Amino acid sequence: MTEQEAKIGVYICDCGTNIAGVVDVPAVVNFAKGLNGVAVAREYKYMCSSPGQDLIKKDIKELGLNRVVVASCSPHLHEATFRTAVEEGGDNPYLFHMVNIREQVSWVTKDRKEATDKAKALLAAGVARVVHHSPLERREVPVRNEILVIGGGIAGIQAALVASDAGRQVYIVERDPSIGGHMAKFDKTFPTLDCAACILTPKMTSVKNRKNIKLLSYSEVTKVDGYVGNFKVTVKRKPRYVDEEKCVGCYECIEMCVYKEARFPSEFDVGMGKRKPIYIPFPQAIPQVAVIDPETCIEFKTGNCKKSCAAACGDRNAIDFNQKEQLLEIDVGAIIVSTGFKVFDASRMSNYHYGQHPNIYNALEVERLLSSSGPTGGELLLRNGEKPKTVGIVHCVGSRDENYNTYCSKVCCMYSLKMAHLVKERTGADVYNFYIDIRTPGKGYEEFYQRLLGEGVTFVRGKVANISSIPQTHEEEGKLVIECEDTLLGIDRRVPVDMVILSVALEPQPDREEVRRMLNMSCSSEGFFMEKHPKLAPVSTINDGIYIAGACQGPKDIPETVAQGEAAAAEAIALTSKGVITLEPNLAYIEEELCSGCQICIPLCPYTAISRDAEKKVAVINDVLCKGCGVCVAACPSGAARQKLFEWEQIMDEISGVLTI
Amino acid sequence: MTSERFEPKIIAFVCNWCTYIAADAAGTARARYSPNVRLIRLMCSGRVDPQFVMSAFEKGADGVMICGCHPRDCHYNEGNYKTLRRYLLLKKMLSQLGFEDERLRLEWISASEPEKFRRAVEEMTEHVRKLGPVKENGGK
């Protein structure tokens, strides 16, 4: 199409004052009216609103527009919205281009003239480009309806159960020997103080019992190929050395292990308790299948064990020292990532002496001590077996600290309050909370804080500077001394305690980079997986068909995690419900008459989508394999390789347009 | 003097998945940066045809940036490696033609690096401002 034939409608959005507060929108409208091919240019307060979209539809019908440009926010937010409006108006949705004058102009430019000029330049580029747009058809591809959940904490469990309720085949992959995640380690949950196991374990059992959920514990996803609706996933099944089908979880092998006493640190008890080389992580573990740790098992280390475990198993014959790692391939339509968090390593803060003094614990360790299924049966005891008489809880360890994490970990205030309550209840100890600010937004949370204030727990406002074991007075002898400035009283304080609990931050998993790469997602600067939009697409990612839930997206409490798990399941179900999905048409293609058959493009394609037609002696692109990166297009010496929506003429005129002002 | 200082025109070809999102995030964070750099969005930095760069200079750009995902992070596996190769050749070609090769800059900016995006834009603007306008015949 030529500029003479083009009838372009240009719509410039004020975005309330977001754009109009900085950019002189009427001046941009006037400028647009002078651009070649522009039939109408309008300003509107909110283009994305229904009346805003109606403007476009009405103009297409009444003025016979054949091209539309909207200058507003990022296309990542509203490109789809406006394409739909153009389509509903009667034009092909790809006869449209979006110009970003909010994120790239009004939000980042202070000077009104500079902002207005930049907006004009970007608009000129959009108008110049859109002339060369042509009608395109969306591709429809079939979608599989199986759903994969990566990570079997409460987020993943909830997502799996919801998807299973919808009748879907669900795979849930968990790298530990049991599902349950962090929640399974907790004693009670705030603010209701109901026991974590009582609300979690029925869900865990349900995961195991559902016919349409395949639980792949002690397994990791190692490879993800394919695309939205059609992912091919490779799962590595680590050897448990116990046959999952044959083991009945009777514990006889564990009892009969040549190690009479459990003597190796239990991963589940975060080192607070001990286990044997053959073990079931915790009594409510799902699946109830033993696992052998080859690092500590005598048979693996020496080959000379009398293998009393195998003898105890007897006819069941579940123990298999020769079990090998297996790779399993599964096909799914959508993937939910719920890989959780890790707790901040408090030993990084040398002034707190965590890991050096036995009576300084992190909060997760104390959860295990408080848990009735934990190593002390729920009694809070110091390492010497005595009950603490005074306990100090230090908030914001690794959170809200520019040396470690600047963000607030969101749950620490509440879990610290919960611990203060439980410590007081179990030991009668004097409890001190050292906090910077108490943050308790949430249903029933502030009320819980008020309750704690009435329970005789002492709150000291101040960031703890140091935890020392060097006494300065008689009463500090044999104690840990928490040093901080009490900012309410304006004095320095030294509080001697028997036990210190560090309320550690929630951090992203150490292997998030590998997971992010494997699934083509993004991380925020802290390392949490990034949602597609912080408000409007909170569980989607930039990679269609991949959803995120729980603390892998950012610190959050159990109710929020559960809600996200359900949201991610709903998204995954919605995506895979229709049987087909539409894909963007921005693929590469070959103009056969221009192709010289040089084959430069063929090895460049990362998806081996290009081959050579031996008869015609030209390159051929397979639409199913092409993902539309355009690498081959940029390399073609004869201009035969082209890309829809990123055509040579479109970009060349965009370059000219952007340089006009 | 400041009102008459040289305001270079710079085009940045950015990929849809990393740098464009970083630019969006810079906007959300209300990061302030010079208006001289204008973005052209492509799906992958590997779509940047060397002729786009040459033609940008021909049409009046004083500087060109190519921004994409970090090595190993390309949304299309390896498009950014192709970009790197072409960039190195382009730099060579630019200096052979008599241009200052710093007028072309490659930056890897991930979606999580809005601050890096802002800094890259500012540095490039300052640098090209110092170089001055592209001279006739590439300065020869």
XYZ file of N, CA and C in Angstrom, chain A residues 423-638:
648
model
N 6.663 -19.709 71.912
C 7.764 -19.838 72.873
C 7.236 -19.573 74.279
N 6.425 -18.540 74.372
C 5.870 -18.181 75.676
C 4.970 -19.304 76.195
N 4.154 -19.828 75.286
C 3.218 -20.895 75.648
C 3.958 -22.156 76.095
N 5.027 -22.510 75.370
C 5.709 -23.785 75.654
C 6.694 -23.684 76.816
N 7.347 -22.519 76.977
C 8.434 -22.446 77.956
C 8.158 -21.460 79.075
N 7.218 -20.558 78.874
C 6.987 -19.501 79.854
C 8.111 -18.489 79.900
N 9.018 -18.551 78.917
C 10.185 -17.658 78.924
C 9.762 -16.212 78.695
N 10.658 -15.308 79.107
C 10.500 -13.901 78.722
C 10.911 -13.783 77.261
N 10.066 -13.164 76.468
C 10.358 -13.073 75.038
C 10.511 -11.611 74.628
N 11.606 -11.334 73.933
C 11.853 -9.986 73.412
C 11.825 -10.032 71.892
N 11.088 -9.121 71.282
C 11.114 -8.970 69.832
C 11.877 -7.692 69.499
N 12.908 -7.817 68.679
C 13.656 -6.633 68.253
C 13.281 -6.342 66.802
N 12.614 -5.230 66.571
C 12.058 -4.979 65.245
C 12.436 -3.592 64.732
N 12.358 -3.418 63.429
C 12.542 -2.077 62.852
C 11.160 -1.423 62.748
N 10.255 -2.121 62.062
C 8.845 -1.738 62.031
C 8.067 -3.036 62.132
N 6.915 -2.985 62.739
C 6.047 -4.167 62.720
C 5.084 -4.002 61.556
N 5.087 -4.968 60.667
C 4.223 -4.874 59.485
C 3.244 -6.045 59.498
N 1.987 -5.718 59.737
C 1.000 -6.791 59.866
C -0.247 -6.540 59.026
N -0.088 -6.205 57.736
C -1.301 -6.104 56.938
C -1.791 -7.506 56.587
N -3.074 -7.719 56.613
C -3.597 -9.056 56.320
C -4.766 -9.327 57.231
N -5.602 -10.227 56.794
C -6.832 -10.513 57.526
C -6.502 -11.145 58.872
N -6.851 -10.468 59.929
C -6.612 -10.999 61.274
C -5.185 -10.819 61.763
N -4.338 -10.189 60.960
C -2.924 -10.095 61.339
C -2.686 -9.014 62.396
N -3.255 -7.850 62.151
C -3.081 -6.765 63.127
C -3.680 -7.186 64.468
N -4.804 -7.876 64.393
C -5.455 -8.357 65.614
C -4.531 -9.316 66.368
N -3.795 -10.134 65.629
C -2.859 -11.070 66.256
C -1.746 -10.303 66.975
N -1.275 -9.237 66.337
C -0.235 -8.396 66.935
C -0.757 -7.784 68.241
N -1.981 -7.265 68.181
C -2.572 -6.662 69.383
C -2.676 -7.712 70.498
N -3.023 -8.928 70.109
C -3.135 -10.007 71.077
C -1.784 -10.263 71.752
N -0.723 -10.272 70.923
C 0.626 -10.510 71.442
C 1.045 -9.405 72.406
N 0.649 -8.170 72.079
C 1.002 -7.049 72.957
C 0.416 -7.258 74.345
N -0.710 -7.952 74.374
C -1.348 -8.204 75.663
C -0.855 -9.473 76.336
N 0.028 -10.209 75.678
C 0.491 -11.477 76.262
C 1.795 -11.336 77.033
N 2.254 -10.100 77.161
C 3.458 -9.889 77.954
C 4.749 -10.092 77.185
N 4.677 -10.066 75.873
C 5.896 -10.129 75.069
C 6.456 -8.717 74.977
N 7.777 -8.587 75.120
C 8.387 -7.261 75.086
C 8.812 -6.914 73.657
N 8.458 -5.725 73.238
C 8.840 -5.272 71.896
C 9.838 -4.132 72.017
N 10.978 -4.316 71.376
C 12.018 -3.283 71.403
C 12.220 -2.802 69.970
N 12.038 -1.506 69.753
C 12.161 -1.011 68.383
C 13.611 -0.595 68.134
N 14.275 -1.339 67.290
C 15.659 -1.017 66.973
C 16.300 -2.169 66.234
N 17.166 -1.849 65.300
C 17.856 -2.906 64.562
C 19.010 -3.413 65.404
N 19.080 -4.719 65.556
C 20.117 -5.301 66.411
C 21.483 -5.100 65.762
N 22.401 -4.511 66.548
C 23.730 -4.208 66.027
C 24.648 -5.408 66.161
N 24.497 -6.127 67.236
C 25.461 -7.182 67.526
C 24.852 -8.192 68.487
N 25.274 -9.439 68.342
C 24.911 -10.450 69.340
C 26.228 -10.979 69.901
N 26.390 -10.792 71.181
C 27.701 -11.073 71.765
C 27.579 -12.139 72.840
N 28.636 -12.907 73.031
C 28.636 -13.858 74.145
C 29.677 -13.440 75.182
N 30.137 -12.191 75.079
C 31.123 -11.705 76.055
C 30.404 -10.862 77.107
N 30.362 -11.342 78.347
C 29.605 -10.632 79.379
C 30.310 -9.358 79.841
N 29.506 -8.352 80.154
C 30.063 -7.137 80.736
C 29.629 -6.993 82.191
N 28.568 -7.705 82.563
C 28.109 -7.620 83.955
C 27.884 -9.046 84.448
N 27.646 -9.167 85.709
C 27.439 -10.475 86.310
C 26.226 -11.186 85.678
N 25.151 -10.403 85.464
C 23.928 -11.047 84.943
C 24.042 -11.446 83.467
N 25.050 -10.963 82.798
C 25.237 -11.349 81.404
C 26.056 -12.625 81.259
N 26.584 -13.111 82.365
C 27.445 -14.281 82.286
C 26.681 -15.520 81.814
N 27.274 -16.237 80.850
C 26.643 -17.441 80.319
C 25.472 -17.155 79.400
N 25.278 -15.889 79.074
C 24.138 -15.517 78.235
C 24.629 -14.985 76.892
N 23.686 -14.895 75.975
C 23.934 -14.168 74.734
C 23.399 -12.760 74.951
N 24.163 -11.774 74.545
C 23.724 -10.402 74.782
C 23.346 -9.748 73.452
N 22.089 -9.326 73.377
C 21.619 -8.650 72.167
C 21.807 -7.147 72.363
N 22.613 -6.566 71.484
C 22.908 -5.144 71.611
C 22.146 -4.376 70.540
N 21.401 -3.379 70.982
C 20.725 -2.545 69.981
C 20.363 -1.194 70.575
N 20.087 -0.267 69.674
C 19.616 1.029 70.129
C 18.098 0.964 70.173
N 17.555 1.226 71.341
C 16.099 1.285 71.449
C 15.682 2.662 70.953
N 15.136 2.721 69.736
C 14.904 4.038 69.137
C 13.676 4.728 69.718
N 12.873 4.010 70.478
C 11.735 4.684 71.123
C 12.170 5.356 72.422
N 13.088 4.684 73.136
C 13.574 5.262 74.385
C 14.801 6.148 74.151
N 15.447 5.950 72.981
C 16.644 6.731 72.686
C 17.836 6.299 73.525
N 17.897 5.028 73.877
C 19.044 4.552 74.666
C 19.619 3.290 74.015
N 20.879 3.009 74.284
C 21.481 1.745 73.862
C 21.088 0.681 74.878
N 20.743 -0.480 74.386
C 20.348 -1.545 75.310
C 21.195 -2.777 75.098
N 21.388 -3.499 76.171
C 22.019 -4.820 76.119
C 21.056 -5.780 76.802
N 20.524 -6.703 76.042
C 19.527 -7.602 76.614
C 20.111 -9.021 76.667
N 20.361 -9.542 77.863
C 20.905 -10.905 77.955
C 19.792 -11.949 77.762
N 20.040 -12.928 76.899
C 19.039 -13.975 76.640
C 19.726 -15.347 76.583
N 18.911 -16.405 76.682
C 19.456 -17.763 76.566
C 19.452 -18.239 75.125
N 18.506 -17.725 74.375
C 18.321 -18.225 73.012
C 18.001 -17.053 72.089
N 18.619 -17.094 70.901
C 18.315 -16.066 69.913
C 17.669 -16.737 68.703
N 16.564 -16.176 68.257
C 15.929 -16.651 67.023
C 16.078 -15.556 65.975
N 16.708 -15.896 64.865
C 16.898 -14.914 63.795
C 15.764 -15.062 62.779
N 15.003 -14.004 62.611
C 13.893 -14.042 61.649
C 14.452 -13.752 60.265
N 14.849 -14.842 59.613
C 15.615 -14.709 58.370
C 14.717 -14.412 57.170
N 15.342 -13.741 56.203
C 14.635 -13.342 54.980
C 14.306 -14.549 54.117
N 13.347 -14.355 53.224
C 13.055 -15.345 52.187
C 13.809 -14.926 50.938
N 14.601 -15.830 50.410
C 15.398 -15.504 49.226
C 15.030 -16.437 48.071
N 15.367 -16.005 46.840
C 15.125 -16.894 45.696
C 15.992 -18.147 45.802
N 15.542 -19.209 45.185
C 16.311 -20.460 45.190
C 17.662 -20.247 44.511
N 18.696 -20.931 44.987
C 20.029 -20.726 44.386
C 20.099 -21.111 42.909
N 19.239 -22.036 42.465
C 19.332 -22.458 41.060
C 18.285 -21.786 40.164
N 17.796 -20.600 40.620
C 16.749 -19.945 39.807
C 17.237 -19.586 38.414
N 18.542 -19.310 38.262
C 19.030 -18.922 36.929
C 18.855 -20.064 35.937
N 19.190 -21.283 36.373
C 19.039 -22.437 35.473
C 17.565 -22.663 35.139
N 16.731 -22.543 36.173
C 15.293 -22.767 35.955
C 14.742 -21.696 35.015
N 15.177 -20.465 35.245
C 14.711 -19.360 34.409
C 15.090 -19.597 32.951
N 16.347 -20.013 32.720
C 16.805 -20.248 31.349
C 16.038 -21.389 30.710
N 15.860 -22.449 31.492
C 15.208 -23.634 30.956
C 13.782 -23.304 30.500
N 13.120 -22.418 31.220
C 11.722 -22.125 30.923
C 11.547 -20.788 30.212
N 12.668 -20.156 29.863
C 12.598 -18.895 29.126
C 11.787 -17.842 29.864
N 12.050 -17.726 31.164
C 11.354 -16.705 31.950
C 12.339 -15.581 32.248
N 11.882 -14.588 32.986
C 12.773 -13.537 33.464
C 12.781 -13.565 34.980
N 13.865 -13.024 35.552
C 13.912 -12.816 36.998
C 13.901 -11.319 37.253
N 13.338 -10.914 38.372
C 13.487 -9.530 38.788
C 14.900 -9.376 39.356
N 15.289 -8.145 39.687
C 16.685 -7.948 40.093
C 17.019 -8.704 41.366
N 16.023 -9.028 42.196
C 16.315 -9.809 43.406
C 16.485 -11.280 43.090
N 16.021 -11.712 41.930
C 16.157 -13.119 41.559
C 14.853 -13.898 41.639
N 13.770 -13.223 41.988
C 12.471 -13.911 41.966
C 11.944 -13.912 40.531
N 11.191 -14.950 40.183
C 10.664 -15.035 38.818
C 9.697 -13.883 38.573
N 9.777 -13.363 37.355
C 9.025 -12.157 37.072
C 7.698 -12.484 36.399
N 6.656 -11.887 36.916
C 5.335 -12.038 36.341
C 5.227 -11.161 35.101
N 4.249 -11.476 34.252
C 4.100 -10.727 33.011
C 3.687 -9.289 33.291
N 2.785 -9.114 34.223
C 2.412 -7.774 34.652
C 2.134 -7.817 36.149
N 2.698 -6.846 36.904
C 2.581 -6.950 38.373
C 1.149 -6.912 38.882
N 0.251 -6.322 38.100
C -1.126 -6.261 38.591
C -2.077 -7.115 37.761
N -1.920 -7.032 36.445
C -2.944 -7.623 35.592
C -2.608 -9.019 35.079
N -1.370 -9.423 35.245
C -1.015 -10.796 34.849
C -0.042 -11.348 35.886
N -0.516 -11.470 37.138
C 0.409 -11.759 38.239
C 0.967 -13.171 38.271
N 0.353 -14.120 37.565
C 0.912 -15.476 37.575
C 1.377 -15.915 36.183
N 1.228 -15.042 35.190
C 1.732 -15.359 33.851
C 3.183 -14.904 33.749
N 3.892 -15.449 32.768
C 5.253 -14.990 32.520
C 5.343 -14.546 31.064
N 6.517 -14.020 30.678
C 6.639 -13.578 29.291
C 6.605 -14.768 28.343
N 6.815 -15.947 28.858
C 6.747 -17.120 28.004
C 5.351 -17.728 28.122
N 4.597 -17.638 27.048
C 3.216 -18.122 27.096
C 3.167 -19.589 27.508
N 2.220 -19.916 28.340
C 2.060 -21.306 28.759
C 2.846 -21.652 30.006
N 3.668 -20.704 30.493
C 4.426 -20.922 31.730
C 3.871 -19.974 32.788
N 3.457 -20.555 33.906
C 2.865 -19.750 34.975
C 3.674 -19.919 36.255
N 3.599 -18.913 37.121
C 4.348 -18.985 38.373
C 3.408 -18.835 39.559
N 3.766 -19.494 40.656
C 2.929 -19.417 41.861
C 3.814 -19.553 43.086
N 3.458 -18.840 44.119
C 4.130 -18.991 45.400
C 5.373 -18.134 45.537
N 6.227 -18.541 46.483
C 7.347 -17.690 46.875
C 8.460 -17.622 45.826
N 8.385 -18.427 44.768
C 9.390 -18.273 43.701
C 9.169 -16.941 42.978
N 7.985 -16.354 43.154
C 7.665 -15.085 42.501
C 7.982 -13.916 43.436
N 8.148 -14.201 44.715
C 8.412 -13.159 45.706
C 7.936 -13.652 47.048
N 8.460 -13.080 48.152
C 8.048 -13.563 49.466
C 6.540 -13.425 49.651
N 5.932 -14.464 50.177
C 4.506 -14.352 50.481
C 4.114 -15.403 51.505
N 2.972 -15.165 52.138
C 2.523 -16.082 53.181
C 1.681 -17.209 52.571
N 1.190 -18.096 53.436
C 0.494 -19.278 52.923
C -0.810 -18.916 52.201
N -1.661 -18.057 52.787
C -2.912 -17.742 52.050
C -2.648 -17.184 50.657
N -1.676 -16.297 50.547
C -1.360 -15.727 49.233
C -0.802 -16.774 48.291
N 0.027 -17.667 48.851
C 0.636 -18.722 48.041
C -0.438 -19.656 47.493
N -1.374 -20.007 48.367
C -2.460 -20.890 47.945
C -3.286 -20.211 46.853
N -3.563 -18.909 47.058
C -4.356 -18.175 46.070
C -3.635 -18.144 44.726
N -2.329 -17.946 44.771
C -1.579 -17.930 43.511
C -1.540 -19.307 42.860
N -1.429 -20.339 43.687
C -1.453 -21.696 43.146
C -2.758 -21.938 42.394
N -3.852 -21.491 42.986
C -5.156 -21.657 42.335
C -5.246 -20.803 41.082
N -4.720 -19.584 41.179
C -4.759 -18.684 40.017
C -3.964 -19.276 38.859
N -2.786 -19.812 39.176
C -1.950 -20.385 38.123
C -2.647 -21.593 37.504
N -3.299 -22.393 38.354
C -4.025 -23.548 37.826
C -5.144 -23.079 36.903
N -5.866 -22.018 37.328
C -6.963 -21.505 36.504
C -6.441 -21.027 35.154
N -5.316 -20.332 35.170
C -4.728 -19.847 33.914
C -4.348 -21.019 33.018
N -3.726 -22.014 33.630
C -3.271 -23.163 32.848
C -4.462 -23.937 32.286
N -5.511 -24.044 33.093
C -6.717 -24.746 32.631
C -7.361 -23.963 31.492
N -7.453 -22.628 31.680
C -8.073 -21.790 30.652
C -7.317 -21.925 29.329
N -5.991 -21.859 29.428
C -5.177 -21.925 28.208
C -5.406 -23.221 27.448
N -5.508 -24.310 28.221
C -5.512 -25.610 27.565
C -6.923 -26.157 27.350
N -7.920 -25.316 27.598
C -9.298 -25.805 27.520
C -9.864 -25.871 26.113
N -9.407 -24.945 25.262
C -10.093 -24.801 23.984
C -9.650 -25.821 22.939
N -8.572 -26.511 23.234
C -8.095 -27.500 22.268
C -7.173 -26.900 21.224
N -7.363 -25.625 20.946
C -6.434 -24.930 20.031
C -6.090 -23.581 20.646
N -4.941 -23.080 20.275
C -4.612 -21.705 20.656
C -4.099 -20.982 19.430
N -4.206 -19.647 19.474
C -3.710 -18.871 18.349
C -2.327 -18.354 18.689
N -1.470 -18.384 17.688
C -0.111 -17.890 17.879
C 0.095 -16.661 17.002
N 1.011 -15.827 17.431
C 1.352 -14.628 16.670
C 1.840 -15.019 15.274
N 1.503 -14.207 14.283
C 1.888 -14.581 12.919
C 3.273 -14.063 12.501
N 4.088 -13.617 13.458
C 5.341 -12.940 13.086
C 6.451 -13.890 12.628
N 6.129 -14.791 11.727
C 7.105 -15.798 11.314
C 7.946 -15.341 10.130
N 9.042 -16.043 9.937
C 9.876 -15.789 8.759
C 9.302 -16.568 7.573
N 9.516 -16.035 6.362
C 9.097 -16.755 5.156
C 10.060 -16.419 4.021
N 9.998 -17.192 2.971
C 10.942 -17.021 1.865
C 10.191 -16.559 0.613
N 10.672 -15.501 0.001
C 10.184 -15.104 -1.325
C 10.960 -15.947 -2.329
N 10.293 -16.958 -2.837
C 11.030 -17.957 -3.621
C 11.749 -17.360 -4.831
N 11.100 -16.399 -5.484
C 11.727 -15.874 -6.716
C 12.998 -15.078 -6.416
N 13.141 -14.633 -5.146
C 14.358 -13.887 -4.811
C 15.458 -14.800 -4.265
N 15.073 -15.987 -3.840
C 16.036 -16.869 -3.168
C 17.008 -17.450 -4.189
N 18.313 -17.289 -3.875
C 19.324 -17.818 -4.785
C 19.743 -19.232 -4.394
N 19.213 -19.701 -3.306
C 19.568 -21.044 -2.858
C 20.958 -21.128 -2.241
N 21.432 -20.012 -1.678
C 22.806 -19.991 -1.144
C 22.935 -20.768 0.158
N 21.832 -20.972 0.867
C 21.771 -21.768 2.097
C 22.463 -21.140 3.301
N 22.726 -19.847 3.237
C 23.321 -19.173 4.399
C 22.385 -19.262 5.600
N 21.095 -19.153 5.339
C 20.115 -19.120 6.432
C 20.017 -20.448 7.179
N 20.259 -21.548 6.471
C 19.937 -22.865 7.043
C 20.649 -23.142 8.377
N 21.990 -22.980 8.448
C 22.624 -23.281 9.737
C 22.364 -22.224 10.815
N 21.847 -21.053 10.447
C 21.622 -20.005 11.448
C 20.398 -20.295 12.305
N 19.468 -21.040 11.766
C 18.206 -21.238 12.482
C 18.416 -22.115 13.712
N 18.069 -21.594 14.906
C 18.254 -22.411 16.114
C 17.241 -23.553 16.223
N 16.229 -23.542 15.366
C 15.171 -24.553 15.493
C 15.148 -25.525 14.315
N 16.198 -25.473 13.504
C 16.277 -26.275 12.272
C 14.959 -26.226 11.485
N 14.423 -25.005 11.387
C 13.147 -24.840 10.686
C 13.349 -24.652 9.181
N 14.591 -24.406 8.772
C 14.824 -24.114 7.362
C 15.490 -25.315 6.680
N 14.965 -25.641 5.523
C 15.611 -26.700 4.746
C 15.674 -26.234 3.289
N 16.266 -27.068 2.438
C 16.413 -26.679 1.044
C 15.517 -27.558 0.190
N 14.716 -26.912 -0.627
C 13.899 -27.647 -1.577
C 14.792 -27.989 -2.763
N 15.169 -29.247 -2.883
C 16.175 -29.648 -3.877
C 15.674 -29.394 -5.304
N 14.380 -29.542 -5.501
C 13.832 -29.370 -6.843
C 13.839 -27.904 -7.268
N 13.265 -27.071 -6.364
C 13.194 -25.634 -6.693
C 14.516 -24.914 -6.437
N 15.404 -25.573 -5.686
C 16.689 -24.982 -5.298
C 16.506 -23.693 -4.489
N 15.555 -23.712 -3.592
C 15.348 -22.556 -2.707
C 15.192 -23.037 -1.265
N 15.327 -22.080 -0.356
C 15.123 -22.397 1.058
C 13.622 -22.472 1.358
N 13.272 -23.336 2.313
C 11.874 -23.478 2.720
C 11.825 -23.395 4.242
N 10.894 -22.606 4.758
C 10.772 -22.486 6.215
C 9.551 -23.251 6.689
N 9.772 -24.097 7.664
C 8.689 -24.874 8.260
C 7.983 -24.022 9.318
N 6.731 -23.683 9.060
C 5.946 -22.809 9.938
C 5.795 -23.336 11.350
N 5.742 -24.637 11.461
C 5.515 -25.220 12.783
C 6.754 -25.043 13.667
N 7.929 -25.114 13.040
C 9.164 -25.028 13.820
C 9.625 -23.585 14.022
N 9.313 -22.708 13.075
C 9.788 -21.315 13.157
C 9.160 -20.622 14.354
N 10.000 -19.888 15.119
C 9.468 -19.145 16.261
C 9.495 -17.640 16.039
N 9.963 -17.232 14.860
C 9.855 -15.814 14.532
C 10.898 -14.914 15.144
N 12.148 -15.379 15.265
C 13.190 -14.506 15.807
C 13.717 -13.553 14.744
N 13.764 -14.030 13.493
C 14.221 -13.161 12.411
C 15.721 -13.204 12.167
N 16.425 -14.127 12.808
C 17.870 -14.214 12.626
C 18.221 -14.526 11.164
N 17.455 -15.411 10.543
C 17.729 -15.772 9.148
C 17.452 -14.595 8.224
N 16.444 -13.807 8.588
C 16.035 -12.681 7.757
C 17.168 -11.659 7.677
N 17.786 -11.411 8.847
C 18.858 -10.424 8.894
C 20.065 -10.884 8.091
N 20.192 -12.193 7.882
C 21.390 -12.720 7.236
C 21.228 -12.894 5.730
N 20.004 -12.893 5.235
C 19.788 -13.236 3.829
C 20.386 -12.165 2.914
N 21.325 -12.539 2.050
C 21.975 -11.528 1.206
C 21.084 -11.026 0.073
N 20.031 -11.774 -0.258
C 19.233 -11.338 -1.398
C 17.870 -10.783 -1.001
